[in-house]
Coordinates of C-alpha atoms in Angstrom, one line a residue:
M1 CA -24.4 23.1 -37.3
A2 CA -22.9 19.7 -37.5
D3 CA -25.2 16.7 -37.3
Q4 CA -25.0 15.2 -33.8
S5 CA -27.8 12.7 -34.2
G6 CA -25.3 9.8 -34.5
T7 CA -23.1 10.8 -31.6
Q8 CA -22.6 8.2 -28.9
P9 CA -21.3 8.7 -25.4
F10 CA -18.9 6.4 -23.5
S11 CA -18.3 7.2 -19.8
F12 CA -16.1 5.9 -17.1
N13 CA -14.8 6.7 -13.6
C14 CA -11.1 6.8 -12.8
E15 CA -10.7 3.7 -10.6
G16 CA -8.7 0.6 -10.5
G17 CA -5.2 2.1 -10.5
L18 CA -2.1 1.3 -12.5
V19 CA -2.4 -2.1 -14.3
L20 CA 0.7 -3.5 -16.0
N21 CA 0.0 -7.2 -16.1
R22 CA -3.0 -7.3 -18.5
S23 CA -3.6 -6.7 -22.2
T24 CA -5.1 -3.3 -22.9
F25 CA -8.0 -5.2 -24.5
I26 CA -9.2 -6.6 -21.2
M27 CA -8.4 -3.7 -18.9
Q28 CA -11.3 -1.8 -17.4
P29 CA -11.7 1.7 -18.9
G30 CA -11.1 3.4 -15.5
Q31 CA -7.8 1.6 -14.9
A32 CA -4.5 3.2 -16.0
L33 CA -1.8 2.1 -18.3
E34 CA 0.4 4.8 -16.9
L35 CA -0.1 6.5 -13.6
T36 CA 3.0 8.4 -12.4
N37 CA 2.9 10.8 -9.4
F38 CA -0.9 10.3 -9.2
E39 CA -2.3 8.5 -6.2
P40 CA -5.5 6.5 -6.1
D41 CA -7.7 8.8 -4.1
I42 CA -9.8 7.4 -1.2
E43 CA -12.4 10.0 -2.2
G44 CA -12.5 8.7 -5.7
G45 CA -10.4 9.2 -8.8
Y46 CA -6.6 9.7 -9.3
K47 CA -5.1 12.7 -7.4
R48 CA -1.8 14.3 -8.4
I49 CA 0.4 13.8 -5.4
N50 CA 1.6 16.5 -3.1
G51 CA 5.3 17.2 -3.0
F52 CA 7.8 17.4 -0.2
K53 CA 9.8 20.2 1.5
K54 CA 12.3 20.5 4.2
H55 CA 11.1 19.6 7.6
I56 CA 14.3 20.9 9.1
N57 CA 15.9 23.8 7.2
Q58 CA 19.4 23.0 8.4
V59 CA 21.4 20.1 7.0
V60 CA 22.2 17.3 9.4
P61 CA 25.9 17.8 10.2
F62 CA 28.1 15.2 8.6
T63 CA 30.8 13.5 10.7
A64 CA 33.4 12.4 8.1
D65 CA 32.1 13.0 4.5
T66 CA 29.6 15.3 2.9
T67 CA 28.3 12.3 0.9
E68 CA 26.9 10.6 4.1
A69 CA 23.2 9.9 3.9
V70 CA 20.8 10.4 6.8
L71 CA 20.7 7.0 8.4
M72 CA 17.6 7.6 10.7
V73 CA 14.8 10.0 11.2
A74 CA 12.4 9.7 14.1
L75 CA 9.8 12.0 15.7
F76 CA 9.8 11.8 19.4
N77 CA 8.3 14.1 22.1
K78 CA 8.0 16.8 19.5
F79 CA 11.7 16.6 18.6
T80 CA 13.1 15.4 15.3
L81 CA 16.0 12.9 15.8
A82 CA 18.4 12.2 12.9
A83 CA 21.5 10.0 12.6
R84 CA 24.3 10.8 10.1
G85 CA 27.8 9.2 10.1
T86 CA 28.7 8.3 13.6
K87 CA 26.4 10.7 15.5
I88 CA 22.8 11.2 16.4
F89 CA 21.3 14.8 16.6
S90 CA 18.1 16.5 17.5
S91 CA 16.3 19.5 16.3
A92 CA 12.8 21.1 16.5
S93 CA 10.5 22.2 13.7
T94 CA 7.2 24.1 13.5
T95 CA 5.6 26.6 11.1
I96 CA 5.1 30.3 11.4
T97 CA 1.5 31.5 11.6
L98 CA 1.9 35.1 10.3
K99 CA 3.8 36.1 7.2
I100 CA 7.0 38.0 7.5
S101 CA 7.8 40.8 5.0
A102 CA 11.3 41.4 3.8
S103 CA 11.0 45.0 5.2
D104 CA 9.9 43.9 8.7
T105 CA 12.5 45.2 11.1
M106 CA 13.8 42.8 13.7
S107 CA 16.9 44.0 15.5
G108 CA 16.8 42.5 18.9
S109 CA 13.1 43.1 19.8
G110 CA 11.3 41.3 17.0
T111 CA 8.6 38.6 17.4
I112 CA 7.9 35.6 15.2
N113 CA 4.6 33.9 15.7
A114 CA 4.6 30.2 15.4
K115 CA 2.4 27.2 15.8
D116 CA 4.2 25.4 18.7
T117 CA 7.6 26.3 20.2
S118 CA 7.6 23.8 23.0
A119 CA 10.5 21.7 21.6
F120 CA 12.7 24.6 20.9
S121 CA 15.5 25.8 23.2
S122 CA 14.7 28.8 25.4
S123 CA 17.0 30.9 23.3
G124 CA 19.2 30.3 20.2
T125 CA 19.3 30.3 16.5
I126 CA 16.4 29.4 14.1
Q127 CA 16.1 29.4 10.3
I128 CA 13.2 30.1 7.9
N129 CA 14.0 29.2 4.3
S130 CA 17.5 30.6 3.9
E131 CA 17.3 33.3 6.4
I132 CA 18.9 32.8 9.9
F133 CA 17.5 34.5 13.0
T134 CA 18.5 34.6 16.6
Y135 CA 16.1 34.9 19.6
T136 CA 16.4 35.5 23.3
G137 CA 13.1 34.1 24.6
K138 CA 9.9 32.4 23.6
T139 CA 6.3 31.9 24.6
E140 CA 4.2 28.8 23.7
T141 CA 3.5 30.3 20.3
S142 CA 6.1 32.9 19.5
F143 CA 9.9 33.6 19.5
T144 CA 10.8 36.9 21.2
G145 CA 13.8 39.2 21.2
V146 CA 14.4 38.3 17.5
T147 CA 17.2 39.6 15.3
R148 CA 16.9 38.8 11.7
A149 CA 19.3 38.3 8.7
T150 CA 22.2 37.0 10.9
S151 CA 25.2 34.9 9.9
S152 CA 25.5 36.8 6.6
T153 CA 22.0 35.9 5.4
S154 CA 19.6 38.5 3.9
A155 CA 16.1 39.5 5.0
A156 CA 13.5 37.9 2.8
A157 CA 9.7 37.5 2.7
H158 CA 8.3 34.3 4.4
A159 CA 4.8 33.1 4.0
A160 CA 2.5 31.8 6.8
T161 CA 3.0 28.0 7.1
D162 CA 6.7 28.3 6.2
V163 CA 8.9 26.0 8.3
V164 CA 11.0 27.4 11.1
S165 CA 13.6 25.1 12.7
E166 CA 16.5 25.3 15.1
T167 CA 20.1 24.3 14.8
W168 CA 20.9 20.5 15.2
T169 CA 22.2 19.5 18.7
E170 CA 24.5 16.5 19.1
R171 CA 23.0 13.8 21.3
D172 CA 25.1 10.7 20.9
T173 CA 28.4 10.0 19.2
G174 CA 30.9 7.2 18.5
R175 CA 28.6 5.0 16.5
T176 CA 31.2 3.6 14.2
S177 CA 30.1 1.8 11.1
A178 CA 26.4 2.4 11.8
G179 CA 24.0 1.3 9.1
R180 CA 20.4 2.3 8.7
Y181 CA 18.6 2.5 12.1
Q182 CA 15.4 0.9 13.3
F183 CA 13.7 2.2 16.4
E184 CA 10.9 1.6 18.8
R185 CA 9.0 4.1 21.0
F186 CA 8.0 2.4 24.3
N187 CA 7.0 3.1 27.9
F188 CA 7.9 0.5 30.5
D189 CA 7.9 2.7 33.7
G190 CA 5.5 5.6 33.0
N191 CA 8.2 7.5 31.1
E192 CA 8.2 7.7 27.3
K193 CA 11.4 6.5 25.7
I194 CA 12.8 5.6 22.3
I195 CA 15.3 2.8 21.6
M196 CA 17.5 2.7 18.4
V197 CA 19.7 0.0 16.8
D198 CA 22.0 0.4 13.9
G199 CA 23.4 -3.1 13.1
A200 CA 26.9 -2.3 14.5
N201 CA 26.8 -0.6 17.9
A202 CA 25.1 -1.0 21.2
P203 CA 21.4 -0.1 21.2
V204 CA 20.8 3.4 22.6
V205 CA 17.9 4.7 24.6
F206 CA 16.7 8.3 24.8
N207 CA 14.3 9.7 27.4
T208 CA 12.1 12.7 26.9
S209 CA 15.1 15.0 27.9
L210 CA 17.0 13.3 25.0
A211 CA 19.7 11.9 27.4
A212 CA 21.3 8.9 25.7
T213 CA 22.0 5.6 27.5
D214 CA 23.5 2.6 25.8
V215 CA 22.2 -0.9 26.5
S216 CA 25.1 -2.7 28.1
E217 CA 24.3 -6.3 27.3
S218 CA 26.9 -7.6 24.8
S219 CA 24.5 -10.2 23.4
V220 CA 22.4 -7.5 21.8
S221 CA 25.1 -5.1 20.7
G222 CA 25.0 -4.9 16.9
S223 CA 21.3 -5.7 16.6
Q224 CA 19.6 -4.6 13.4
F225 CA 16.0 -5.0 14.7
V226 CA 14.2 -4.0 17.9
V227 CA 10.6 -4.2 19.1
S228 CA 8.7 -4.1 22.3
F229 CA 6.4 -7.1 22.9
K230 CA 4.5 -8.1 26.1
N231 CA 6.7 -5.6 28.1
H232 CA 9.9 -7.3 27.0
M233 CA 12.3 -5.7 24.5
F234 CA 13.2 -8.0 21.6
Y235 CA 16.4 -7.7 19.7
A236 CA 17.5 -9.5 16.5
G237 CA 19.7 -9.2 13.4
K238 CA 23.2 -9.5 14.8
S239 CA 25.7 -10.5 12.0
S240 CA 27.3 -13.1 14.3
T241 CA 23.9 -14.7 15.4
P242 CA 21.6 -14.0 12.5
Q243 CA 19.0 -16.6 13.5
E244 CA 18.7 -15.6 17.1
V245 CA 16.1 -13.4 18.8
V246 CA 17.1 -12.1 22.3
F247 CA 14.5 -10.7 24.8
S248 CA 15.0 -8.8 28.0
Q249 CA 13.4 -9.1 31.4
P250 CA 9.9 -7.6 31.7
F251 CA 9.8 -3.8 31.9
D252 CA 13.6 -3.4 31.5
E253 CA 15.2 -3.1 28.1
D254 CA 18.7 -3.5 29.7
A255 CA 18.3 -6.5 32.0
F256 CA 18.9 -10.0 30.7
N257 CA 18.8 -12.4 33.7
S258 CA 17.2 -15.6 32.5
G259 CA 15.9 -16.3 36.0
S260 CA 14.0 -13.1 35.9
G261 CA 12.2 -13.6 32.5
A262 CA 14.9 -12.9 29.9
G263 CA 15.8 -15.4 27.2
S264 CA 16.5 -16.1 23.6
I265 CA 14.9 -17.9 20.7
K266 CA 16.4 -19.4 17.6
V267 CA 14.8 -20.0 14.3
D268 CA 16.1 -21.9 11.3
D269 CA 16.6 -18.9 9.0
T270 CA 18.2 -15.5 8.9
V271 CA 16.0 -12.9 10.6
T272 CA 15.1 -9.9 8.4
G273 CA 12.6 -8.1 10.6
L274 CA 10.4 -8.0 13.7
K275 CA 6.9 -6.6 13.9
V276 CA 4.1 -6.8 16.5
F277 CA 0.7 -7.3 15.0
R278 CA -2.4 -7.6 17.1
D279 CA -1.4 -9.9 20.0
D280 CA 1.5 -11.7 18.3
L281 CA 5.1 -11.0 17.4
F282 CA 6.0 -11.8 13.8
I283 CA 9.6 -12.9 13.0
F284 CA 10.3 -12.3 9.4
C285 CA 13.2 -14.3 7.8
E286 CA 14.7 -14.5 4.4
N287 CA 12.7 -17.6 3.4
R288 CA 10.3 -18.1 6.3
I289 CA 7.9 -16.3 8.6
F290 CA 7.3 -17.3 12.2
K291 CA 4.8 -16.1 14.9
L292 CA 5.6 -15.8 18.6
T293 CA 2.7 -16.1 20.9
G294 CA 2.4 -16.0 24.7
S295 CA 3.0 -13.3 27.4
S296 CA 6.2 -14.3 29.2
S297 CA 9.3 -16.5 29.0
S298 CA 7.3 -19.3 30.6
D299 CA 4.8 -19.6 27.7
F300 CA 6.4 -17.9 24.7
A301 CA 6.0 -20.3 21.7
V302 CA 7.1 -20.0 18.1
T303 CA 5.2 -21.5 15.2
A304 CA 5.8 -21.3 11.5
V305 CA 3.4 -19.1 9.5
T306 CA 5.0 -20.2 6.3
R307 CA 8.2 -21.9 5.4
D308 CA 8.0 -20.9 1.7
I309 CA 7.9 -17.1 1.7
G310 CA 10.1 -14.6 3.4
C311 CA 10.7 -10.9 3.7
V312 CA 13.6 -9.5 1.6
N313 CA 13.9 -6.2 3.4
G314 CA 12.8 -5.3 7.0
F315 CA 12.5 -1.6 6.2
T316 CA 9.4 -2.5 4.0
I317 CA 7.4 -4.0 6.9
Q318 CA 4.6 -1.7 8.0
E319 CA 1.3 -2.0 9.8
F320 CA -1.1 -0.7 7.1
A321 CA -4.9 -0.5 7.1
G322 CA -5.3 -3.3 9.7
D323 CA -2.7 -5.6 8.1
L324 CA 1.0 -6.1 8.0
I325 CA 2.5 -5.4 4.6
F326 CA 6.0 -6.4 3.5
L327 CA 8.1 -7.0 0.5
G328 CA 8.5 -10.7 -0.4
P329 CA 10.5 -12.2 -3.3
D330 CA 7.5 -11.8 -5.6
G331 CA 6.3 -8.4 -4.6
L332 CA 4.1 -6.9 -1.8
R333 CA 2.3 -9.3 0.5
T334 CA 0.1 -9.0 3.5
I335 CA -0.4 -11.0 6.7
A336 CA -4.1 -10.6 7.4
G337 CA -6.0 -11.9 10.4
T338 CA -8.9 -14.1 9.4
A339 CA -12.2 -14.6 11.2
R340 CA -10.6 -17.3 13.4
I341 CA -8.6 -15.8 16.2
G342 CA -4.9 -16.8 16.0
D343 CA -5.1 -17.9 12.4
V344 CA -3.5 -15.9 9.6
E345 CA -3.5 -16.0 5.8
L346 CA -0.8 -14.8 3.4
G347 CA -1.8 -12.9 0.3
T348 CA 0.0 -11.3 -2.6
I349 CA -1.5 -7.9 -3.5
S350 CA 0.9 -6.3 -6.1
S351 CA 0.3 -8.5 -9.2
N352 CA -1.1 -5.5 -11.1
V353 CA 2.3 -3.8 -10.9
Q354 CA 4.5 -6.9 -10.8
P355 CA 6.8 -5.7 -13.6
L356 CA 7.9 -2.8 -11.5
F357 CA 9.0 -5.1 -8.7
K358 CA 10.5 -7.6 -11.0
E359 CA 12.7 -5.0 -12.6
N360 CA 14.0 -3.6 -9.3
L361 CA 14.0 -6.4 -6.8
V362 CA 17.7 -7.1 -7.3
D363 CA 18.3 -3.8 -5.4
S364 CA 15.8 -4.5 -2.7
A365 CA 18.4 -4.1 0.1
S366 CA 18.3 -0.3 -0.3
F367 CA 14.5 0.0 -0.4
T368 CA 12.5 1.8 2.3
S369 CA 8.8 2.5 3.0
I370 CA 6.4 4.8 4.7
V371 CA 2.7 4.8 5.6
I372 CA 0.4 7.8 5.4
P373 CA -2.5 6.6 7.5
D374 CA -5.1 9.3 6.8
K375 CA -5.0 8.2 3.1
T376 CA -4.7 4.5 3.9
Q377 CA -1.6 4.7 1.8
Y378 CA 1.7 2.7 1.8
R379 CA 4.6 3.9 -0.2
I380 CA 7.7 1.9 -1.1
F381 CA 10.7 3.6 -2.6
F382 CA 13.3 1.9 -4.8
S383 CA 16.1 4.0 -3.4
K384 CA 19.0 2.5 -5.3
D385 CA 22.0 4.0 -7.1
G386 CA 21.0 6.9 -9.4
T387 CA 19.7 10.4 -9.1
E388 CA 16.7 11.4 -7.1
P389 CA 14.6 12.6 -10.2
A390 CA 15.1 9.1 -11.7
T391 CA 14.2 7.2 -8.5
I392 CA 10.9 5.4 -8.7
G393 CA 8.6 3.7 -6.2
V394 CA 5.1 2.4 -5.8
I395 CA 2.0 3.8 -4.0
C396 CA -0.4 1.2 -2.6
V397 CA -3.9 2.4 -1.5
L398 CA -6.6 0.4 0.1
K399 CA -9.9 1.4 -1.4
G400 CA -12.9 -0.6 -0.2
T401 CA -11.8 -4.2 -0.1
G402 CA -9.1 -4.0 -2.8
F403 CA -5.8 -2.4 -3.4
E404 CA -4.9 0.1 -6.1
F405 CA -1.5 1.2 -7.2
S406 CA 0.4 3.9 -8.9
Q407 CA 4.1 4.8 -9.6
L408 CA 6.2 7.3 -7.8
K409 CA 9.0 9.1 -9.5
G410 CA 11.4 11.7 -8.0
I411 CA 11.5 10.8 -4.3
K412 CA 14.6 9.1 -2.9
P413 CA 14.5 8.5 0.9
N414 CA 17.1 6.5 2.9
C415 CA 15.0 6.4 6.0
T416 CA 11.4 7.3 7.1
D417 CA 9.0 7.9 10.0
T418 CA 5.4 8.8 10.4
T419 CA 3.6 10.0 13.6
V420 CA 0.3 11.6 14.3
E421 CA 0.3 14.7 16.6
T422 CA -3.0 16.1 17.7
G423 CA -4.7 14.6 14.7
E424 CA -2.0 15.8 12.2
V425 CA -0.2 13.1 10.2
I426 CA 3.5 14.0 9.8
P427 CA 5.4 11.7 7.4
I428 CA 9.1 12.5 7.1
H429 CA 12.2 11.1 5.4
G430 CA 15.9 11.4 5.6
G431 CA 17.6 12.0 2.2
F432 CA 20.9 11.1 0.7
D433 CA 21.8 14.8 0.7
G434 CA 21.8 15.2 4.5
F435 CA 18.4 16.9 4.8
V436 CA 15.2 15.8 6.6
Y437 CA 12.1 16.4 4.5
R438 CA 8.3 16.2 5.1
Q439 CA 6.3 14.3 2.5
D440 CA 2.8 15.0 1.3
T441 CA 3.1 18.7 1.4
G442 CA 3.7 21.5 -1.1
D443 CA 3.5 21.6 -4.9
T444 CA 7.1 20.6 -5.7
F445 CA 9.8 18.2 -4.7
D446 CA 11.6 20.8 -2.6
G447 CA 11.7 23.2 -5.5
T448 CA 11.9 20.6 -8.3
L449 CA 8.8 20.4 -10.5
I450 CA 6.7 17.3 -10.2
F451 CA 6.1 15.5 -13.5
A452 CA 2.8 13.6 -13.4
K453 CA 1.2 11.5 -16.1
Y454 CA -2.0 9.5 -16.5
R455 CA -2.8 7.4 -19.5
S456 CA -6.0 5.4 -20.0
P457 CA -6.2 2.0 -21.7
D458 CA -6.7 2.0 -25.4
L459 CA -10.4 2.2 -25.7
T460 CA -12.2 0.4 -28.5
F461 CA -15.8 0.9 -27.2
G462 CA -16.4 -2.8 -27.7
D463 CA -15.3 -3.1 -31.3
P464 CA -11.7 -2.6 -32.4
G465 CA -12.7 -3.0 -36.1
I466 CA -14.9 0.1 -36.5
R467 CA -13.4 3.6 -36.8
K468 CA -14.5 6.2 -34.3
Y469 CA -14.7 9.9 -35.1
M470 CA -14.2 11.8 -31.9
Q471 CA -16.3 14.8 -31.2
R472 CA -15.5 15.9 -27.7
V473 CA -14.2 14.8 -24.3
N474 CA -15.9 15.8 -21.1
I475 CA -13.5 15.8 -18.1
N476 CA -14.7 15.6 -14.5
Y477 CA -11.9 16.8 -12.3
A478 CA -11.4 18.5 -8.9
P479 CA -8.5 21.0 -8.6
E480 CA -7.5 22.2 -5.2
T481 CA -6.1 25.5 -6.6
T482 CA -4.5 26.8 -9.8
I483 CA -3.4 24.0 -12.0
D484 CA -1.5 23.9 -15.3
A485 CA -2.1 20.5 -17.0
D486 CA -2.7 19.2 -20.5
M487 CA -4.9 16.5 -22.0
F488 CA -3.9 14.6 -25.1
V489 CA -6.0 12.4 -27.3
R490 CA -4.2 9.6 -29.1
Y491 CA -5.3 7.1 -31.6
D492 CA -4.6 3.5 -32.7
Y493 CA -2.2 2.6 -29.8
E494 CA -0.2 5.8 -30.5
S495 CA 0.9 4.6 -33.9
A496 CA 3.3 6.9 -35.7
Q497 CA 0.9 6.9 -38.6
S498 CA -2.1 8.1 -36.5
I499 CA -3.1 11.7 -36.1
R500 CA -1.7 13.4 -33.0
P501 CA -3.8 16.5 -32.1
A502 CA -2.2 19.2 -30.1
A503 CA -2.6 19.4 -26.3
Y504 CA -5.9 20.5 -24.9
P505 CA -5.2 22.6 -21.8
L506 CA -6.9 22.0 -18.4
D507 CA -7.1 24.9 -16.0
S508 CA -9.0 25.8 -12.8
L509 CA -11.1 28.7 -14.0
N510 CA -14.6 28.8 -12.5
V511 CA -13.6 26.4 -9.7
A512 CA -15.2 27.0 -6.4
G513 CA -13.0 28.3 -3.6
I514 CA -12.9 26.4 -0.4
Y515 CA -12.2 28.6 2.7
G516 CA -8.9 27.6 4.4
S517 CA -7.6 25.6 1.5
S518 CA -7.8 27.7 -1.7
K519 CA -5.3 30.4 -2.5
Y520 CA -6.6 33.9 -2.7
G521 CA -7.2 35.1 -6.2
T522 CA -7.1 31.7 -7.8
A523 CA -10.6 30.4 -7.3
S524 CA -14.0 31.6 -8.6
Y525 CA -16.8 32.3 -6.1
G526 CA -19.8 30.1 -6.9
G527 CA -18.0 27.9 -9.4
P528 CA -18.2 24.1 -9.2
S529 CA -15.7 22.3 -7.0
Q530 CA -15.7 19.3 -9.4
P531 CA -16.2 20.9 -12.8
I532 CA -17.1 19.0 -15.9
V533 CA -15.2 20.7 -18.7
R534 CA -16.2 20.0 -22.3
K535 CA -13.4 19.9 -24.9
S536 CA -14.1 19.6 -28.6
V537 CA -11.5 17.3 -30.0
E538 CA -10.4 16.2 -33.4
G539 CA -9.2 13.0 -35.0
S540 CA -10.4 9.4 -35.5
G541 CA -9.1 5.9 -35.0
F542 CA -10.1 2.4 -34.2
A543 CA -8.8 2.8 -30.6
V544 CA -8.7 5.9 -28.5
A545 CA -6.5 6.7 -25.5
L546 CA -6.4 9.8 -23.2
R547 CA -3.4 11.2 -21.5
V548 CA -3.1 13.9 -18.9
E549 CA 0.3 15.4 -18.1
D550 CA 1.7 18.2 -16.0
G551 CA 5.1 19.3 -14.9
A552 CA 6.0 22.1 -17.3
T553 CA 5.3 24.6 -14.5
E554 CA 4.5 24.4 -10.8
T555 CA 0.9 23.3 -10.3
G556 CA -1.3 22.4 -7.4
P557 CA -2.9 19.0 -6.8
Y558 CA -6.0 18.0 -8.6
S559 CA -8.1 14.8 -8.9
L560 CA -9.2 13.2 -12.2
K561 CA -12.6 11.8 -11.4
G562 CA -13.8 10.5 -14.8
F563 CA -14.3 11.1 -18.5
Q564 CA -17.1 10.9 -21.1
L565 CA -16.1 10.5 -24.7
E566 CA -18.5 11.4 -27.4
Y567 CA -17.9 9.9 -30.9
Q568 CA -19.6 8.9 -34.1
L569 CA -19.1 5.6 -35.8
G570 CA -17.3 5.2 -39.1
A571 CA -16.6 2.4 -41.5
R572 CA -15.4 -1.1 -40.6
R573 CA -11.8 -1.9 -41.7

């Protein structure tokens, strides 16, 4: 047996996120030099992200060209609204609750059990994966009178939780030269509504029946930004009056009589976004930020928050973890309320990943963002020219009192929305391919494998001048289901002259099954849910780095919690 008397341990938790602005010598061991398609986990560690899949199985109809991107997605009154080309459409989506076998006969009297059919038409056409069905009736949780394999599709097996969606219905048209939309859900008169602007046409309002009504006031036609504040509707971003903010009368988004409380405000910079935060309306501009206070036209007042920093893209402004977050010229910033009511402070938060922003900021006009609130997570996507697999972005997670970051790769949204329905967070995005997708679900990017990579700093254990002979690596990780990932041990800053041992496989054998989340046949009863796996390793060097990679096959999410390295000291060089 080998002599282990001189073996020394070195342990660290996976925490701190991606760090690109420090020398590897001063990085903390738990930070990451590479962290792609992992997310800092609010429960500790780095978790391989979930994928995305179609939220609506049918493509949003194009109006002039198949290359048209989806310009807007919004969840409203259980409907999914989407804009493409010159039109706005609606659809409905839910999931089936019982699997359907390919051999199940449905020839006019079939039944499909579903989670919630309330937004669906009383009869019509639905789609699950690639199979199209017709139905003649519905209950709250089922479609009835179902005929399957219609429209030249074939009967196929469908799993419980597969998405079922209905055909898109046209709701508004004639929106010539529309750009990306912004929208606001509001209720001025006891009725839920949603208002949308596209930078070129009249704002349009939908009620819960999805009847469309244009705002008739010419002074707000062509607005890019809209927000409800103190029972007024505020509009901004017209190309002809880029420094003006126009607001309606109270409780009426389409009334603009100045004697009844409507008005306008001018600032000395081009407006790039509007956002309500706490009891104020923030007016973001290219080089400045203003704050509007008050409750009516009689006491509305504008003050400068800063005249030195602006927001470069209004689609990056989100309320996130009790703050407003936005993209400034130097990366992500927040506007955080201080202890003194009415005071604010500006802070930069993305210095750890500043190189990613510096390399991509020139294309910031095409960026978009989304918030996943149950993970206190903000995602910004650098959706510029190029293929979806090559598109990158940044994940920002609030953990404790600080922010941690990682890199996204392989998601390219043009527009986004997030709502919470009966406690369920639903983050969706519209793609450049005409489809609407749901994020943070599934194990692939709609069928494309997810490539994920973690790399530790180069670890010298306090002395880069002494050789370390590695004995083993103990990995603490938490797989949710079957995984297929590999660990690599690399030496001396991955020098070409250093030894490069073969991959050490990670798997989910002897992992405890969790009822309701684990897949049948893939978990081991009584196994640990956060196993510590010991891997004997080979090689030596003056510095050691660990890598974990997956993506060769489809694999479920897992969290890397921490590592312990066992080594023996060699000679000093």
